[in-house]
Tab-separated table of C-alpha atoms and ligand atoms in Angstrom:
chain	number	residue	atom	x	y	z
A	232	MET	CA	24.938	2.381	69.129
A	233	THR	CA	21.171	2.564	69.658
A	234	THR	CA	19.140	-0.582	69.657
A	235	ALA	CA	17.443	0.444	66.470
A	236	SER	CA	20.644	0.867	64.531
A	237	LEU	CA	21.970	-2.294	66.114
A	238	LYS	CA	18.948	-4.123	64.840
A	239	GLN	CA	19.526	-2.648	61.430
A	240	GLU	CA	23.111	-3.845	61.506
A	241	MET	CA	21.923	-7.316	62.365
A	242	VAL	CA	19.418	-7.326	59.562
A	243	LYS	CA	22.192	-6.303	57.227
A	244	GLU	CA	24.255	-9.173	58.523
A	245	THR	CA	21.572	-11.763	58.110
A	246	GLU	CA	20.598	-10.708	54.595
A	247	PRO	CA	23.766	-9.311	53.170
A	248	ARG	CA	22.711	-9.915	49.597
A	249	ALA	CA	19.407	-8.093	49.816
A	250	LYS	CA	18.722	-6.852	46.326
A	251	LYS	CA	20.255	-3.498	45.604
A	252	ARG	CA	17.835	-0.765	44.732
A	253	GLU	CA	17.855	0.135	41.081
A	254	ILE	CA	18.086	3.666	39.722
A	255	ALA	CA	17.865	4.482	36.043
A	256	ILE	CA	19.119	7.630	34.396
A	257	VAL	CA	16.914	8.579	31.457
A	258	VAL	CA	18.497	10.853	28.899
A	259	PRO	CA	16.637	12.318	25.915
A	260	ALA	CA	19.081	13.027	23.140
A	261	TYR	CA	18.503	15.024	20.027
A	262	ASN	CA	21.672	15.585	18.018
A	263	GLU	CA	23.913	15.010	21.012
A	264	SER	CA	26.576	12.784	19.455
A	265	THR	CA	29.338	15.138	20.587
A	266	ASN	CA	28.172	15.113	24.200
A	267	LEU	CA	27.104	11.580	25.020
A	268	GLU	CA	30.503	10.120	25.772
A	269	GLN	CA	31.484	13.041	27.935
A	270	PHE	CA	28.120	12.769	29.659
A	271	ARG	CA	28.600	9.084	30.350
A	272	ASP	CA	32.053	9.689	31.793
A	273	ALA	CA	30.880	12.534	33.999
A	274	VAL	CA	28.023	10.470	35.378
A	275	HIS	CA	30.211	7.409	35.863
A	276	THR	CA	32.595	9.379	38.054
A	277	VAL	CA	29.678	10.322	40.289
A	278	ILE	CA	27.949	6.961	40.531
A	279	LYS	CA	31.191	5.091	41.200
A	280	ASP	CA	30.839	6.176	44.806
A	281	LEU	CA	27.184	5.252	44.887
A	282	ASP	CA	27.610	1.542	44.337
A	283	GLN	CA	25.039	0.609	46.938
A	284	TYR	CA	22.618	0.956	44.031
A	285	ASN	CA	22.336	-0.750	40.715
A	286	TRP	CA	22.579	1.857	38.002
A	287	LYS	CA	21.085	1.794	34.578
A	288	PHE	CA	21.032	4.216	31.687
A	289	VAL	CA	18.415	4.695	29.019
A	290	PHE	CA	19.383	6.961	26.158
A	291	VAL	CA	16.456	7.960	23.994
A	292	ASN	CA	17.477	9.002	20.534
A	293	ASP	CA	14.739	11.432	19.601
A	294	GLY	CA	15.055	11.174	15.827
A	295	SER	CA	18.472	12.817	15.705
A	296	VAL	CA	19.851	13.731	12.324
A	297	ASP	CA	23.464	13.282	13.404
A	298	ASP	CA	25.024	9.971	14.517
A	299	THR	CA	23.659	10.059	18.072
A	300	TRP	CA	22.197	6.581	17.622
A	301	ALA	CA	25.532	5.153	16.497
A	302	VAL	CA	27.125	6.604	19.615
A	303	VAL	CA	24.373	5.164	21.809
A	304	GLN	CA	24.872	1.734	20.252
A	305	GLN	CA	28.598	2.009	20.837
A	306	LEU	CA	28.103	2.979	24.485
A	307	ALA	CA	25.657	0.111	24.942
A	308	THR	CA	28.198	-2.415	23.726
A	309	GLU	CA	30.827	-0.994	26.076
A	310	ASP	CA	28.639	-1.108	29.162
A	311	SER	CA	25.822	-3.553	29.804
A	312	ARG	CA	24.081	-1.059	32.077
A	313	ILE	CA	23.452	1.205	29.118
A	314	GLN	CA	20.319	0.780	27.039
A	315	GLY	CA	19.074	2.786	24.132
A	316	VAL	CA	15.766	3.465	22.468
A	317	SER	CA	15.551	5.166	19.117
A	318	LEU	CA	12.362	6.881	18.095
A	319	SER	CA	11.357	6.797	14.454
A	320	ARG	CA	11.462	10.577	14.171
A	321	ASN	CA	11.813	13.637	16.341
A	322	PHE	CA	8.921	13.599	18.784
A	323	GLY	CA	10.166	16.315	21.099
A	324	LYS	CA	11.741	16.112	24.507
A	325	GLU	CA	8.545	15.491	26.484
A	326	ILE	CA	7.655	12.435	24.463
A	327	ALA	CA	11.261	11.240	24.443
A	328	LEU	CA	11.257	11.341	28.243
A	329	THR	CA	8.027	9.376	28.299
A	330	ALA	CA	9.474	6.784	25.949
A	331	GLY	CA	12.554	6.441	28.152
A	332	VAL	CA	10.563	6.015	31.326
A	333	GLU	CA	8.184	3.527	29.746
A	334	ALA	CA	11.043	1.435	28.430
A	335	LEU	CA	11.901	0.525	32.019
A	336	ASP	CA	10.069	-1.732	34.319
A	337	ASN	CA	10.442	-2.511	37.959
A	338	ILE	CA	12.798	0.327	38.653
A	339	ASP	CA	13.056	1.977	42.071
A	340	ALA	CA	13.758	5.467	40.852
A	341	VAL	CA	14.419	7.337	37.666
A	342	ILE	CA	16.588	10.409	37.198
A	343	LEU	CA	15.794	12.509	34.144
A	344	MET	CA	18.807	14.361	32.758
A	345	ASP	CA	19.743	16.340	29.685
A	346	ALA	CA	22.586	14.987	27.614
A	347	ASP	CA	24.359	18.311	27.204
A	348	LEU	CA	25.793	18.433	30.760
A	349	GLN	CA	23.655	21.437	31.649
A	350	HIS	CA	22.365	19.269	34.447
A	351	PRO	CA	25.448	18.838	36.643
A	352	PRO	CA	26.045	15.131	37.405
A	353	PRO	CA	27.461	15.828	40.907
A	354	LEU	CA	23.919	16.739	41.952
A	355	ILE	CA	22.931	13.095	41.589
A	356	GLU	CA	24.412	12.311	44.967
A	357	GLU	CA	22.312	14.950	46.703
A	358	MET	CA	19.193	13.865	44.829
A	359	VAL	CA	19.615	10.276	45.888
A	360	ALA	CA	20.205	11.376	49.485
A	361	LYS	CA	16.927	13.308	49.433
A	362	TRP	CA	15.206	10.285	47.956
A	363	GLU	CA	16.561	8.163	50.810
A	364	GLU	CA	15.074	10.726	53.174
A	365	GLY	CA	11.718	9.799	51.723
A	366	PHE	CA	11.074	12.394	49.044
A	367	GLN	CA	9.296	10.890	46.061
A	368	VAL	CA	10.062	13.744	43.718
A	369	VAL	CA	13.405	15.485	43.928
A	370	ALA	CA	13.218	18.389	41.543
A	371	THR	CA	15.797	21.022	40.706
A	372	GLN	CA	15.672	24.719	40.097
A	373	ARG	CA	18.090	26.796	38.101
A	374	SER	CA	19.314	29.515	40.392
A	375	ALA	CA	21.298	31.524	37.871
A	376	ILE	CA	20.265	32.998	34.572
A	377	GLU	CA	22.217	31.352	31.816
A	378	TYR	CA	19.849	31.930	28.973
A	379	SER	CA	19.397	34.887	26.679
A	380	TRP	CA	17.111	37.658	27.922
A	381	PHE	CA	14.602	36.682	25.284
A	382	ARG	CA	14.391	33.177	26.606
A	383	GLU	CA	14.477	34.306	30.202
A	384	TRP	CA	11.500	36.605	29.709
A	385	GLY	CA	9.759	34.085	27.543
A	386	SER	CA	10.101	31.592	30.340
A	387	ARG	CA	8.801	34.090	32.885
A	388	ALA	CA	5.792	34.971	30.762
A	389	PHE	CA	5.110	31.312	30.164
A	390	TYR	CA	5.093	30.416	33.848
A	391	TYR	CA	3.107	33.510	34.704
A	392	LEU	CA	0.355	32.601	32.265
A	393	LEU	CA	0.488	28.939	33.146
A	394	ASN	CA	0.048	29.651	36.821
A	395	LYS	CA	-2.716	32.126	36.095
A	396	PHE	CA	-4.770	29.718	34.069
A	397	SER	CA	-4.044	26.372	35.617
A	398	GLU	CA	-5.277	25.081	38.925
A	399	VAL	CA	-1.901	23.597	39.793
A	400	LYS	CA	1.041	25.592	40.969
A	401	ILE	CA	3.899	24.980	38.606
A	402	GLN	CA	7.303	25.950	39.905
A	403	PRO	CA	9.045	28.506	37.696
A	404	LYS	CA	12.650	27.906	36.712
A	405	ALA	CA	12.275	24.259	37.513
A	406	ALA	CA	14.441	22.084	35.334
A	407	ASP	CA	13.585	18.700	33.905
A	408	PHE	CA	16.485	17.388	35.962
A	409	ARG	CA	14.478	15.275	38.398
A	410	LEU	CA	14.418	12.139	40.419
A	411	LEU	CA	11.112	10.270	40.448
A	412	ASP	CA	10.291	7.451	42.812
A	413	ARG	CA	8.682	4.241	41.573
A	414	GLU	CA	5.289	5.265	42.915
A	415	VAL	CA	5.358	8.434	40.862
A	416	LEU	CA	6.385	6.448	37.824
A	417	LYS	CA	3.529	4.045	38.319
A	418	VAL	CA	1.032	6.888	38.210
A	419	LEU	CA	2.779	8.550	35.312
A	420	ARG	CA	2.291	5.428	33.229
A	421	ASN	CA	-1.464	5.848	33.481
A	422	PHE	CA	-1.440	9.248	31.878
A	423	GLN	CA	-2.949	9.053	28.444
A	424	GLU	CA	-3.032	12.673	27.461
A	425	ARG	CA	-1.400	13.521	24.215
A	426	THR	CA	-0.051	16.984	24.636
A	427	ARG	CA	2.157	16.553	27.599
A	428	PHE	CA	4.320	18.801	29.585
A	429	PHE	CA	6.265	16.352	31.686
A	430	ARG	CA	7.150	18.684	34.516
A	431	GLY	CA	3.608	19.992	34.696
A	432	LEU	CA	2.231	16.467	34.969
A	433	VAL	CA	4.626	15.672	37.782
A	434	ASP	CA	3.739	18.878	39.608
A	435	TRP	CA	0.085	18.093	39.125
A	436	MET	CA	0.496	14.672	40.707
A	437	GLY	CA	1.764	16.069	43.964
A	438	PHE	CA	3.632	13.496	46.085
A	439	LYS	CA	6.325	14.328	48.581
A	440	LYS	CA	8.588	16.767	46.881
A	441	THR	CA	11.683	18.849	47.454
A	442	TYR	CA	13.859	21.207	45.439
A	443	ILE	CA	17.595	21.494	44.963
A	444	GLN	CA	19.115	24.663	43.523
A	445	PHE	CA	21.774	24.519	40.877
A	446	VAL	CA	23.601	26.747	38.440
A	447	ALA	CA	23.196	25.580	34.876
A	448	PRO	CA	26.489	25.736	32.988
A	449	ALA	CA	26.653	26.378	29.277
A	450	ARG	CA	26.000	23.526	26.909
A	451	ALA	CA	28.917	21.065	26.599
A	452	GLY	CA	28.729	20.954	22.831
A	453	GLY	CA	26.335	21.318	19.952
A	454	GLU	CA	23.471	23.770	20.002
A	455	SER	CA	20.280	24.090	21.941
A	456	SER	CA	17.509	22.718	19.789
A	457	PHE	CA	15.139	25.208	21.315
A	458	SER	CA	14.556	27.361	18.269
A	459	LEU	CA	14.200	24.363	16.027
A	460	ARG	CA	11.873	22.774	18.515
A	461	ALA	CA	9.855	25.947	18.767
A	462	LEU	CA	9.492	25.932	15.022
A	463	ILE	CA	8.407	22.315	15.000
A	464	ASP	CA	5.840	23.020	17.699
A	465	LEU	CA	4.578	25.985	15.800
A	466	ALA	CA	4.313	23.920	12.656
A	467	ILE	CA	2.390	21.189	14.443
A	468	ASN	CA	0.084	23.663	16.113
A	469	SER	CA	-0.668	25.567	12.989
A	470	PHE	CA	-1.301	22.288	11.262
A	471	THR	CA	-3.860	21.100	13.794
A	472	SER	CA	-5.519	24.479	13.877
A	473	PHE	CA	-5.666	24.526	10.126
A	474	SER	CA	-8.655	22.237	9.866
A	475	LEU	CA	-10.505	24.489	12.309
A	476	LEU	CA	-9.421	27.659	10.592
A	477	PRO	CA	-12.828	28.391	9.025
A	478	LEU	CA	-14.454	28.175	12.436
A	479	ARG	CA	-11.827	30.424	13.931
A	480	ILE	CA	-12.284	32.989	11.201
A	481	THR	CA	-16.010	32.818	11.806
A	482	GLY	CA	-15.337	33.543	15.451
A	483	TRP	CA	-13.289	36.618	14.682
A	484	LEU	CA	-15.899	37.753	12.174
A	485	GLY	CA	-18.486	37.341	14.897
A	486	LEU	CA	-16.522	39.529	17.265
A	487	ILE	CA	-16.215	42.240	14.619
A	488	VAL	CA	-19.932	42.082	13.793
A	489	LEU	CA	-20.731	42.146	17.495
A	490	ALA	CA	-18.596	45.212	18.130
A	491	PHE	CA	-20.009	46.949	15.095
A	492	GLY	CA	-23.614	46.111	16.044
A	493	VAL	CA	-23.258	47.211	19.660
A	494	GLY	CA	-21.561	50.430	18.529
A	495	THR	CA	-24.335	51.207	16.094
A	496	LEU	CA	-26.998	50.456	18.673
A	497	ILE	CA	-25.389	52.794	21.206
A	498	PHE	CA	-25.070	55.500	18.558
A	499	MET	CA	-28.759	55.107	17.681
A	500	VAL	CA	-29.883	55.302	21.276
A	501	ILE	CA	-27.814	58.416	21.941
A	502	THR	CA	-28.792	60.302	18.774
A	503	GLY	CA	-32.389	59.074	19.013
A	504	PRO	CA	-34.215	58.823	22.358
A	505	VAL	CA	-31.472	60.587	24.387
A	506	LEU	CA	-30.584	63.692	22.356
A	507	HIS	CA	-33.623	63.661	20.041
A	508	LEU	CA	-31.452	64.571	17.040
A	509	THR	CA	-33.218	62.146	14.783
A	510	HIS	CA	-35.867	59.471	14.820
A	511	TYR	CA	-35.281	55.792	14.026
A	512	THR	CA	-38.043	53.378	13.090
A	513	ALA	CA	-38.665	50.255	15.147
A	514	LEU	CA	-37.500	48.252	12.159
A	515	ALA	CA	-34.108	49.987	12.245
A	516	TYR	CA	-33.659	49.017	15.910
A	517	PHE	CA	-34.704	45.512	15.084
A	518	VAL	CA	-32.225	45.140	12.238
A	519	VAL	CA	-29.313	46.406	14.320
A	520	PHE	CA	-30.321	44.284	17.279
A	521	ASN	CA	-30.435	41.293	14.993
A	522	THR	CA	-26.913	42.065	13.793
A	523	VAL	CA	-25.738	42.006	17.402
A	524	LEU	CA	-27.317	38.592	17.885
A	525	THR	CA	-25.673	37.305	14.726
A	526	GLY	CA	-22.344	38.509	16.095
A	527	VAL	CA	-22.945	36.612	19.334
A	528	VAL	CA	-23.743	33.416	17.459
A	529	LEU	CA	-20.685	33.653	15.217
A	530	ALA	CA	-18.412	34.418	18.157
A	531	ALA	CA	-19.832	31.400	19.966
A	532	LEU	CA	-18.938	29.237	16.958
A	533	GLY	CA	-15.389	30.498	17.216
A	534	MET	CA	-15.324	29.547	20.880
A	535	MET	CA	-16.526	26.097	19.952
A	536	ALA	CA	-13.604	25.729	17.597
A	537	LEU	CA	-11.322	25.883	20.621
A	538	TYR	CA	-13.193	23.106	22.391
A	539	ILE	CA	-13.422	21.016	19.267
A	540	GLY	CA	-9.682	21.384	18.874
A	541	ASN	CA	-9.178	19.843	22.303
A	542	ILE	CA	-11.624	17.040	21.649
A	543	HIS	CA	-9.945	16.384	18.353
A	544	THR	CA	-6.552	15.760	19.924
A	545	GLU	CA	-8.014	13.567	22.660
A	546	VAL	CA	-10.055	11.471	20.268
A	547	ALA	CA	-7.228	10.936	17.813
A	548	ARG	CA	-5.560	8.407	20.194
A	549	ARG	CA	-2.539	7.816	18.071
A	550	PRO	CA	0.374	6.067	19.740
A	551	LEU	CA	2.379	8.635	21.657
A	552	TYR	CA	5.557	7.616	19.909
A	553	ILE	CA	6.853	4.817	17.776
A	554	VAL	CA	9.993	3.020	18.817
A	555	ASP	CA	12.142	2.328	15.825
A	556	LYS	CA	15.040	0.342	17.305
A	557	ARG	CA	16.271	-0.769	20.686
A	558	VAL	CA	19.603	-1.848	22.005
A	559	GLY	CA	20.670	-3.480	25.242
A	560	PHE	CA	17.290	-4.997	26.077
A	561	ASN	CA	17.991	-8.632	26.930
A	562	HIS	CA	14.622	-9.997	25.981
A	563	GLU	CA	15.069	-9.163	22.325
B	545	UDP	N1	15.920	17.048	23.242
B	545	UDP	C1	15.181	15.981	22.726
B	545	UDP	N2	14.313	16.225	21.689
B	545	UDP	C2	14.140	17.461	21.155
B	545	UDP	C3	14.876	18.533	21.707
B	545	UDP	C4	15.757	18.294	22.742
B	545	UDP	O1	15.299	14.857	23.171
B	545	UDP	O2	13.357	17.596	20.237
B	545	UDP	C5	16.861	16.797	24.357
B	545	UDP	C6	18.270	17.313	24.105
B	545	UDP	O3	19.050	16.348	23.443
B	545	UDP	C7	18.776	17.562	25.520
B	545	UDP	C8	17.506	18.005	26.232
B	545	UDP	O4	16.412	17.519	25.470
B	545	UDP	O5	19.276	16.383	26.120
B	545	UDP	C9	17.425	19.506	26.396
B	545	UDP	O6	17.488	20.119	25.134
B	545	UDP	P1	18.248	21.490	24.872
B	545	UDP	O7	19.595	21.448	25.540
B	545	UDP	O8	18.218	21.728	23.417
B	545	UDP	O9	17.303	22.509	25.610
B	545	UDP	P2	17.719	23.633	26.633
B	545	UDP	O10	18.782	23.086	27.540
B	545	UDP	O11	18.211	24.734	25.775
B	545	UDP	O12	16.450	23.907	27.343
B	546	MG	MG1	20.453	22.233	27.160
């Protein structure tokens, strides 16, 4: 035994009841009533052997329309480590994750997991080991394709564009299955932006990070809410863009006018001064040139609509989510 480890042993001896580190598992759940119990059991089997930590669960009911909340309440009464937060409506997974994380304080690490068992619980052990090695973000990456080709290619296109237009490298195929250290959580709390992409924010923050590969199995039960979610997103987006629709139309109009004006101008120059087929008056040039300018101005208005849209969402400053009910929080 080296002196260092001997010393460690002695420290352990002298303070045997040093507070256990606390890890919380945050689970967003949207219509997951059929999976939650199975999920809890699967995770329990894994964390039984990890009793050097204090474990906690936060289930976030993201406005489910089935009896997910009833199941969460039931689980919370069976196990005091389980807490639940119910949002007043469906806010989407990103916000649900935020709500779950913000419901905790003074936690040493958080593990974000889907409720449908597509994030294999046995990986928890490896994640925690990496965390003990000093990694502040332990992320995961799906190594096998388990989604439809449509979704697979959609995901590829999404990451391609995202990485093209953003200054931060965002890992493709990364899953939301992650462990975040308390430092990361502290920073995350200060984020005020409305439209959030949880994984992107975490990637943006940096910190000491590592990846674990895993094969995502099929959903335990129920259906992926992806298409529904996509529809909701679309609805929200089209709603917010609705008020700026006139400006957007103006922008498109501007582009058309611009193209038309430039085309006409080129035609005039070629048939006029170049080929001498006909003669245009100075006024004619002026009128067409003016049309081009008008096109530029209108197109610029359209561009402004995009910026105004961004400002609009930032200025709105609504609460990110509204908690409807809670269960398992002692102070209430
Ligand atoms: N989820 C959520 N709110 C939503 C949609 C999904 O909290 O609006 C949760 C869902 O219950 C699951 C996780 O997010 O725990 C992943 O959702 P899903 O399995 O539908 O997505 P996929 O695995 O197909 O990406
Ligand atoms: Mg899933």
